[in-house]
Amino acid sequence: MAQAVAQKSPGPPARRPGARGRRTGAAPRRLPYLLIAPAGLLMLGFIAYPVLSVFYYSLQEYNPTKPWRNGFAGLSNFTTIFTDDPHFWGTLTFSLKWVVVEVSLQLLFGLALALIVNQTFFGRALGRALVFSPWAVSGVLTSAIWVLLYNSQTGITRYLADMGIGEYGTSWLSDTATVFPAAVVADLWRGVPFFAILILADLQSVPKDLYEAAEVDGANRVRQFLHITLPHLKDAIILSTLLRAVWEFNNVDLLYTLTGGGPAGETTTLPLYIANTSVDAHDFGYASALTTVAFVILLFFSMVYLRLSKFGGQDK
Amino acid sequence: MITTQATRGTAPAPVVPPPARPVPAKRRRAWDEVPRWQIYLPLGVYLLFTLIPFYWILLFAVRPTGSTSLVPWPMTGEHFEKVWTERSFATFFQNSLITGIAVLVMTTVVALAGGYALARFDFRLKKGFMLALLCSQFVPGALLLVPLFEIFAGLQMINSLVSVIIAETVFQLPLSMILISGFIRNVPYSLEEAAWVDGCNRFSAFRIVVLPLLRPGLVAVGSFAFVHAWNHFLFALMFLNNQDKQTIPVGLNTLMGADSVDLGALAAGGVIAAVPVVIVFAFIQKWLITGFSAGAVKG
C-alpha cells in the first residue's frame, strides 16, 4: 500500500541520493513556476515596470499641474541636472556624506553593542530587549521623538542650559551648524540596534571551540577578537554594510519628517530631493530624470555587492 | 574562515590529556568572564541613550500642557483624548491596522509559496529570480513614487488602502522570500519525503510536516512585514489624499507641521503609533536573531 502510494504521489517519487533538484516528476516541473508566479508577477508589475517607466518619463516634460508643456523632452532634463540645477550636486554630496557617516558609525557601535550583549551576564535578555527596542520604531515616529527632544522651548537643550551647557532657545534642527549631527544621532538611535541584531546573529555562529583552542594557545581577548571573531564576521559585515548603505541612501522617511531637508536645504539627500520634486512640485519628468541618475549610482553599488556576495559563483 | 581553521589545526594542545584539567578553569576566566564593568558600563551608557528618548515622549504625552516638570506627575489624558478624537487618530489607527494586517497576510502567503520553490526545487528561472530578488533590494521605493502613482491612478486605486497594501507588500516580498527559503532549507527534506511515503501529497506533507516547524520563522517574517507597513510613510502620503484614508505615520507628520507644534498631541500620537509595534516587537524578539541567522545576511 505504502509503496503504491509513494509511486503515485505527486511529489518526486524516485529517490535519487544526492540529486536534489534533478528530479523530473511531471508535477514538480510546473510547480516551482506556479509557486513563484504570484511574487514574480507582483514584482514585475510594481517594481520592474515602474523602473522602466521611470526611464521613459525621464525623457519627458511631465507635470500634471502644467499640462500645456508636457511632451517629449529628449535629454533636456539630464542636461539641466548636470549643468543648471543649483541643488543637484549639493544633495548628492550630502547623500554621500550622510551614508558614509551613518553607516560607519552604525557599524562601529553596532559591532560593539553586539559583542557586549553576546556575553553572558545577569539581565542579558532584558538588556537585549531594551537596547534593541528602537529597531521597531522607525521613520516618522523616530522623527516625532527627536522633534520633541530637540524642541527649542521644552527640549533637552532647555534642561542642558539649566545645567550650564549650551544656551536657551536654540533648536538643533534649525541651526545649520547643528542640524547634521542632530539628524545623525537621531538616525543612529534606531540604526545601531538593527546593525547590532544582524551582527549578533552572525556572532552566534562562531564555533565556541575556536576560542577554547585559542585559549590553550595563550591568545588574549584582543587577539581572539582579531584572529577569530573578526575574520568570521568579515563576509557578513561587508554585505550588511553595503546593504545598509543602500538602505540609508534610499531612506526618505526620517529626514523628510525630521528636517524636511532644511534648514536651507542643508540636509536634503538625493532621494529626498526627488521626493520633494515629485510630491510637492509635481515635476514628474524632472524627478524621473533625477531618479535615473540615482539608479546609475545604485547600479554601481549593486555590482560591488553582487561581486562581493559572489552571486552565481556558489550554488546553494 | 580558512585562516581560523588553520589556527585550530595547528593547535596541538587540546589533544593532550594531561593539561585537560586546568584548562577549563582558565578558559572560563579569560573569554566567558569578561570583567563585569566592561559589560555593564558601556551597556548602561547605551541604555541611557536608548531610553531617554522613550522617556521623553512618554513624559510629554502624559504631562499637562505648559508643565516643565521632568516627572510625569500629575498625569493627564487630555492629549490622548484630543489626538484620538479631534485629530482623528482613531481613523488613522484603524487604517493602519487594516493595512498592516493585509500586508502581513499577503507577504507571508506569497513569500511562503515562492520561498518553498526556491528552497526545494531547481528550475530554469531560479537563478534569474534570485538575482531579481537581490536587485530589488536596491530599488528605492521612494524613487518609484511617480510611476507607482500612475499605475494606481490607472487602476482607480488612489485613495484606496489597496494601493498602499500592494506597494508595501511588493517591497516587503524579496527579503521575506529570502528569509523564508532559508527557514525551509533548515527543515530536512527527508522529513517531507518520509511523509510522502506515508501517503501525503506534496501539499499535505508541507502542511503537516514543514509548516509547524516554520512557525517561528513565519511569525518573524510576518511581524517584520507588519511593522514595516505600520511605520512606512511615503506611499501612504502619496497615494492616500483623503484624510479619512490616511494612516498613522501621515497623521504624525501632520502633527509635526512646522509653525505650531502641539507637543503634547505629537507625543500622545507617537505613543499611540508605537503601541502595536512595541507589542509585536516584544512578541518576536526571541525569534528575531535566529531568524536573521537563518538566511538574511547570507546573501
mmCIF file of C-alpha atoms in Angstrom, chain B residues 5-239:
data_model
loop_
_atom_site.group_PDB
_atom_site.id
_atom_site.type_symbol
_atom_site.label_atom_id
_atom_site.label_comp_id
_atom_site.label_asym_id
_atom_site.label_seq_id
_atom_site.Cartn_x
_atom_site.Cartn_y
_atom_site.Cartn_z
ATOM 1 C CA GLN B 5 40.564 26.738 10.719
ATOM 2 C CA ALA B 6 44.281 26.656 10.086
ATOM 3 C CA THR B 7 44.967 28.136 13.518
ATOM 4 C CA ARG B 8 42.800 25.480 15.030
ATOM 5 C CA GLY B 9 44.558 22.773 13.065
ATOM 6 C CA THR B 10 47.964 23.826 14.281
ATOM 7 C CA ALA B 11 46.933 23.824 17.919
ATOM 8 C CA PRO B 12 48.054 20.511 19.321
ATOM 9 C CA ALA B 13 47.170 21.202 22.946
ATOM 10 C CA PRO B 14 43.521 20.040 23.156
ATOM 11 C CA VAL B 15 44.506 16.527 22.159
ATOM 12 C CA VAL B 16 46.970 16.090 25.003
ATOM 13 C CA PRO B 17 45.192 14.679 28.047
ATOM 14 C CA PRO B 18 47.291 15.967 30.998
ATOM 15 C CA PRO B 19 46.556 19.730 30.772
ATOM 16 C CA ALA B 20 42.864 18.991 30.229
ATOM 17 C CA ARG B 21 42.032 19.631 33.878
ATOM 18 C CA PRO B 22 43.429 23.103 34.455
ATOM 19 C CA VAL B 23 42.419 24.374 31.027
ATOM 20 C CA PRO B 24 38.643 24.697 31.529
ATOM 21 C CA ALA B 25 39.085 26.846 34.606
ATOM 22 C CA LYS B 26 41.413 29.223 32.829
ATOM 23 C CA ARG B 27 39.209 29.317 29.765
ATOM 24 C CA ARG B 28 36.185 30.373 31.770
ATOM 25 C CA ARG B 29 38.034 33.289 33.230
ATOM 26 C CA ALA B 30 39.536 34.663 30.070
ATOM 27 C CA TRP B 31 36.788 34.534 27.460
ATOM 28 C CA ASP B 32 33.488 33.781 29.128
ATOM 29 C CA GLU B 33 34.078 36.091 32.000
ATOM 30 C CA VAL B 34 34.799 39.491 30.675
ATOM 31 C CA PRO B 35 35.159 41.821 33.662
ATOM 32 C CA ARG B 36 31.648 42.839 34.684
ATOM 33 C CA TRP B 37 32.260 46.551 34.471
ATOM 34 C CA GLN B 38 33.324 46.187 30.843
ATOM 35 C CA ILE B 39 29.836 44.892 30.141
ATOM 36 C CA TYR B 40 27.666 46.976 32.428
ATOM 37 C CA LEU B 41 29.333 50.343 31.929
ATOM 38 C CA PRO B 42 29.042 50.608 28.131
ATOM 39 C CA LEU B 43 25.682 48.873 28.180
ATOM 40 C CA GLY B 44 24.447 51.315 30.796
ATOM 41 C CA VAL B 45 25.605 54.305 28.773
ATOM 42 C CA TYR B 46 23.968 52.912 25.665
ATOM 43 C CA LEU B 47 20.788 52.152 27.588
ATOM 44 C CA LEU B 48 20.584 55.792 28.642
ATOM 45 C CA PHE B 49 20.884 56.853 25.021
ATOM 46 C CA THR B 50 18.185 54.356 24.059
ATOM 47 C CA LEU B 51 15.748 55.034 26.835
ATOM 48 C CA ILE B 52 15.861 58.814 27.306
ATOM 49 C CA PRO B 53 14.002 59.434 24.025
ATOM 50 C CA PHE B 54 11.339 56.889 25.028
ATOM 51 C CA TYR B 55 11.020 58.518 28.414
ATOM 52 C CA TRP B 56 10.776 61.918 26.795
ATOM 53 C CA ILE B 57 7.865 61.024 24.551
ATOM 54 C CA LEU B 58 6.008 59.279 27.377
ATOM 55 C CA LEU B 59 6.600 62.284 29.614
ATOM 56 C CA PHE B 60 5.238 64.730 27.071
ATOM 57 C CA ALA B 61 2.253 62.528 26.369
ATOM 58 C CA VAL B 62 1.027 62.471 29.969
ATOM 59 C CA ARG B 63 2.279 65.864 31.157
ATOM 60 C CA PRO B 64 -0.279 68.681 31.287
ATOM 61 C CA THR B 65 0.199 71.447 28.720
ATOM 62 C CA GLY B 66 2.567 74.137 29.952
ATOM 63 C CA SER B 67 4.247 71.971 32.574
ATOM 64 C CA THR B 68 8.029 71.741 32.534
ATOM 65 C CA SER B 69 8.334 69.059 35.157
ATOM 66 C CA LEU B 70 10.621 66.147 34.373
ATOM 67 C CA VAL B 71 8.484 63.825 36.472
ATOM 68 C CA PRO B 72 5.303 62.562 34.801
ATOM 69 C CA TRP B 73 3.087 63.614 37.702
ATOM 70 C CA PRO B 74 0.295 64.706 37.853
ATOM 71 C CA MET B 75 -0.758 62.765 34.785
ATOM 72 C CA THR B 76 -3.353 63.791 32.286
ATOM 73 C CA GLY B 77 -5.117 62.010 29.466
ATOM 74 C CA GLU B 78 -6.032 65.225 27.667
ATOM 75 C CA HIS B 79 -3.504 64.802 24.868
ATOM 76 C CA PHE B 80 -4.595 61.265 24.091
ATOM 77 C CA GLU B 81 -8.236 62.294 24.075
ATOM 78 C CA LYS B 82 -7.543 65.207 21.773
ATOM 79 C CA VAL B 83 -5.409 63.234 19.345
ATOM 80 C CA TRP B 84 -7.743 60.264 19.261
ATOM 81 C CA THR B 85 -10.905 62.277 18.542
ATOM 82 C CA GLU B 86 -10.036 65.753 17.243
ATOM 83 C CA ARG B 87 -7.014 64.700 15.222
ATOM 84 C CA SER B 88 -8.865 61.578 14.032
ATOM 85 C CA PHE B 89 -6.177 59.164 15.176
ATOM 86 C CA ALA B 90 -8.956 56.648 15.724
ATOM 87 C CA THR B 91 -9.457 56.564 11.950
ATOM 88 C CA PHE B 92 -5.720 56.573 11.226
ATOM 89 C CA PHE B 93 -5.235 53.742 13.674
ATOM 90 C CA GLN B 94 -7.917 51.672 12.017
ATOM 91 C CA ASN B 95 -6.496 52.314 8.540
ATOM 92 C CA SER B 96 -3.001 51.428 9.670
ATOM 93 C CA LEU B 97 -4.241 48.267 11.315
ATOM 94 C CA ILE B 98 -6.073 47.153 8.154
ATOM 95 C CA THR B 99 -3.021 47.943 6.031
ATOM 96 C CA GLY B 100 -0.607 46.246 8.409
ATOM 97 C CA ILE B 101 -2.615 43.043 8.724
ATOM 98 C CA ALA B 102 -3.312 42.843 4.990
ATOM 99 C CA VAL B 103 0.384 43.324 4.210
ATOM 100 C CA LEU B 104 1.280 40.720 6.815
ATOM 101 C CA VAL B 105 -1.072 38.123 5.323
ATOM 102 C CA MET B 106 -0.218 38.811 1.692
ATOM 103 C CA THR B 107 3.515 38.935 2.268
ATOM 104 C CA THR B 108 3.571 35.751 4.291
ATOM 105 C CA VAL B 109 1.428 33.729 1.881
ATOM 106 C CA VAL B 110 3.109 34.888 -1.319
ATOM 107 C CA ALA B 111 6.609 34.654 0.148
ATOM 108 C CA LEU B 112 5.876 31.221 1.582
ATOM 109 C CA ALA B 113 4.983 29.874 -1.859
ATOM 110 C CA GLY B 114 7.962 31.486 -3.528
ATOM 111 C CA GLY B 115 10.320 30.607 -0.692
ATOM 112 C CA TYR B 116 9.317 26.964 -0.914
ATOM 113 C CA ALA B 117 10.042 26.889 -4.623
ATOM 114 C CA LEU B 118 13.458 28.463 -4.062
ATOM 115 C CA ALA B 119 14.337 26.112 -1.234
ATOM 116 C CA ARG B 120 13.186 22.838 -2.695
ATOM 117 C CA PHE B 121 13.456 22.959 -6.485
ATOM 118 C CA ASP B 122 15.956 23.673 -9.147
ATOM 119 C CA PHE B 123 14.318 25.257 -12.130
ATOM 120 C CA ARG B 124 15.483 27.161 -15.115
ATOM 121 C CA LEU B 125 14.413 30.608 -13.944
ATOM 122 C CA LYS B 126 15.740 30.122 -10.432
ATOM 123 C CA LYS B 127 18.992 31.948 -10.836
ATOM 124 C CA GLY B 128 17.352 34.847 -12.637
ATOM 125 C CA PHE B 129 14.681 35.030 -9.987
ATOM 126 C CA MET B 130 17.232 35.076 -7.174
ATOM 127 C CA LEU B 131 19.080 37.828 -8.968
ATOM 128 C CA ALA B 132 15.850 39.780 -9.332
ATOM 129 C CA LEU B 133 15.197 39.384 -5.603
ATOM 130 C CA LEU B 134 18.640 40.682 -4.750
ATOM 131 C CA CYS B 135 18.463 43.543 -7.218
ATOM 132 C CA SER B 136 15.066 44.644 -5.997
ATOM 133 C CA GLN B 137 16.746 45.292 -2.656
ATOM 134 C CA PHE B 138 18.470 48.166 -4.359
ATOM 135 C CA VAL B 139 15.380 49.675 -5.908
ATOM 136 C CA PRO B 140 14.293 52.517 -3.704
ATOM 137 C CA GLY B 141 10.562 52.670 -3.147
ATOM 138 C CA ALA B 142 10.708 56.426 -2.800
ATOM 139 C CA LEU B 143 12.152 56.806 -6.282
ATOM 140 C CA LEU B 144 9.297 54.853 -7.823
ATOM 141 C CA LEU B 145 6.628 57.119 -6.421
ATOM 142 C CA VAL B 146 5.763 58.667 -9.747
ATOM 143 C CA PRO B 147 5.238 55.515 -11.834
ATOM 144 C CA LEU B 148 3.533 53.772 -8.951
ATOM 145 C CA PHE B 149 1.209 56.716 -8.621
ATOM 146 C CA GLU B 150 0.444 56.464 -12.337
ATOM 147 C CA ILE B 151 -0.243 52.741 -12.085
ATOM 148 C CA PHE B 152 -2.562 53.084 -9.134
ATOM 149 C CA ALA B 153 -4.322 56.024 -10.751
ATOM 150 C CA GLY B 154 -4.860 53.843 -13.818
ATOM 151 C CA LEU B 155 -6.240 51.076 -11.624
ATOM 152 C CA GLN B 156 -8.553 53.569 -9.853
ATOM 153 C CA MET B 157 -6.859 52.767 -6.580
ATOM 154 C CA ILE B 158 -5.764 56.204 -5.463
ATOM 155 C CA ASN B 159 -7.367 56.967 -2.119
ATOM 156 C CA SER B 160 -7.892 53.297 -1.526
ATOM 157 C CA LEU B 161 -5.872 51.422 1.066
ATOM 158 C CA VAL B 162 -5.399 48.686 -1.528
ATOM 159 C CA SER B 163 -2.745 50.777 -3.282
ATOM 160 C CA VAL B 164 -0.644 51.092 -0.139
ATOM 161 C CA ILE B 165 -1.187 47.436 0.730
ATOM 162 C CA ILE B 166 0.081 46.318 -2.674
ATOM 163 C CA ALA B 167 3.040 48.691 -2.682
ATOM 164 C CA GLU B 168 4.166 47.739 0.830
ATOM 165 C CA THR B 169 3.734 44.036 0.111
ATOM 166 C CA VAL B 170 5.783 44.200 -3.060
ATOM 167 C CA PHE B 171 8.661 45.946 -1.353
ATOM 168 C CA GLN B 172 8.473 43.536 1.560
ATOM 169 C CA LEU B 173 8.451 40.412 -0.609
ATOM 170 C CA PRO B 174 12.082 39.963 -1.666
ATOM 171 C CA LEU B 175 13.579 39.952 1.809
ATOM 172 C CA SER B 176 10.713 37.854 3.175
ATOM 173 C CA MET B 177 11.169 35.288 0.440
ATOM 174 C CA ILE B 178 14.926 35.055 1.005
ATOM 175 C CA LEU B 179 14.286 34.621 4.736
ATOM 176 C CA ILE B 180 11.568 32.009 4.325
ATOM 177 C CA SER B 181 13.533 29.953 1.832
ATOM 178 C CA GLY B 182 16.354 29.977 4.381
ATOM 179 C CA PHE B 183 13.988 28.641 7.044
ATOM 180 C CA ILE B 184 12.657 25.928 4.739
ATOM 181 C CA ARG B 185 16.159 24.866 3.805
ATOM 182 C CA ASN B 186 16.762 24.275 7.500
ATOM 183 C CA VAL B 187 13.980 21.689 7.576
ATOM 184 C CA PRO B 188 15.433 18.386 6.354
ATOM 185 C CA TYR B 189 13.983 17.333 3.034
ATOM 186 C CA SER B 190 13.924 13.744 4.249
ATOM 187 C CA LEU B 191 11.100 14.654 6.640
ATOM 188 C CA GLU B 192 8.920 15.577 3.692
ATOM 189 C CA GLU B 193 9.947 12.507 1.788
ATOM 190 C CA ALA B 194 9.018 10.377 4.752
ATOM 191 C CA ALA B 195 5.566 11.946 4.729
ATOM 192 C CA TRP B 196 5.120 11.113 1.045
ATOM 193 C CA VAL B 197 5.942 7.530 1.762
ATOM 194 C CA ASP B 198 3.251 7.627 4.413
ATOM 195 C CA GLY B 199 0.700 8.730 1.850
ATOM 196 C CA CYS B 200 0.835 12.502 1.899
ATOM 197 C CA ASN B 201 0.941 14.514 -1.270
ATOM 198 C CA ARG B 202 3.340 17.406 -1.564
ATOM 199 C CA PHE B 203 0.867 19.901 -0.193
ATOM 200 C CA SER B 204 -0.319 17.908 2.791
ATOM 201 C CA ALA B 205 3.246 16.880 3.596
ATOM 202 C CA PHE B 206 4.164 20.535 3.634
ATOM 203 C CA ARG B 207 1.212 21.410 5.823
ATOM 204 C CA ILE B 208 1.680 18.609 8.306
ATOM 205 C CA VAL B 209 5.469 18.392 8.470
ATOM 206 C CA VAL B 210 7.079 21.638 7.378
ATOM 207 C CA LEU B 211 4.591 24.308 8.374
ATOM 208 C CA PRO B 212 4.665 23.612 12.125
ATOM 209 C CA LEU B 213 8.456 23.806 12.078
ATOM 210 C CA LEU B 214 8.307 27.068 10.171
ATOM 211 C CA ARG B 215 6.026 28.770 12.640
ATOM 212 C CA PRO B 216 8.695 30.826 14.440
ATOM 213 C CA GLY B 217 10.166 31.958 11.152
ATOM 214 C CA LEU B 218 6.790 32.876 9.738
ATOM 215 C CA VAL B 219 5.949 34.847 12.843
ATOM 216 C CA ALA B 220 9.205 36.764 12.464
ATOM 217 C CA VAL B 221 8.685 37.454 8.766
ATOM 218 C CA GLY B 222 5.030 38.366 9.230
ATOM 219 C CA SER B 223 5.773 40.724 12.096
ATOM 220 C CA PHE B 224 8.556 42.273 10.099
ATOM 221 C CA ALA B 225 6.105 42.957 7.285
ATOM 222 C CA PHE B 226 3.545 44.324 9.706
ATOM 223 C CA VAL B 227 5.999 46.643 11.411
ATOM 224 C CA HIS B 228 7.271 47.955 8.091
ATOM 225 C CA ALA B 229 3.788 48.577 6.756
ATOM 226 C CA TRP B 230 2.807 50.216 10.015
ATOM 227 C CA ASN B 231 5.782 52.554 10.035
ATOM 228 C CA HIS B 232 6.179 53.356 6.392
ATOM 229 C CA PHE B 233 5.125 56.750 5.356
ATOM 230 C CA LEU B 234 5.796 57.883 1.833
ATOM 231 C CA PHE B 235 3.452 55.530 -0.051
ATOM 232 C CA ALA B 236 0.569 56.467 2.197
ATOM 233 C CA LEU B 237 1.387 60.145 1.843
ATOM 234 C CA MET B 238 1.449 59.893 -1.927
ATOM 235 C CA PHE B 239 -1.414 57.504 -2.653
#
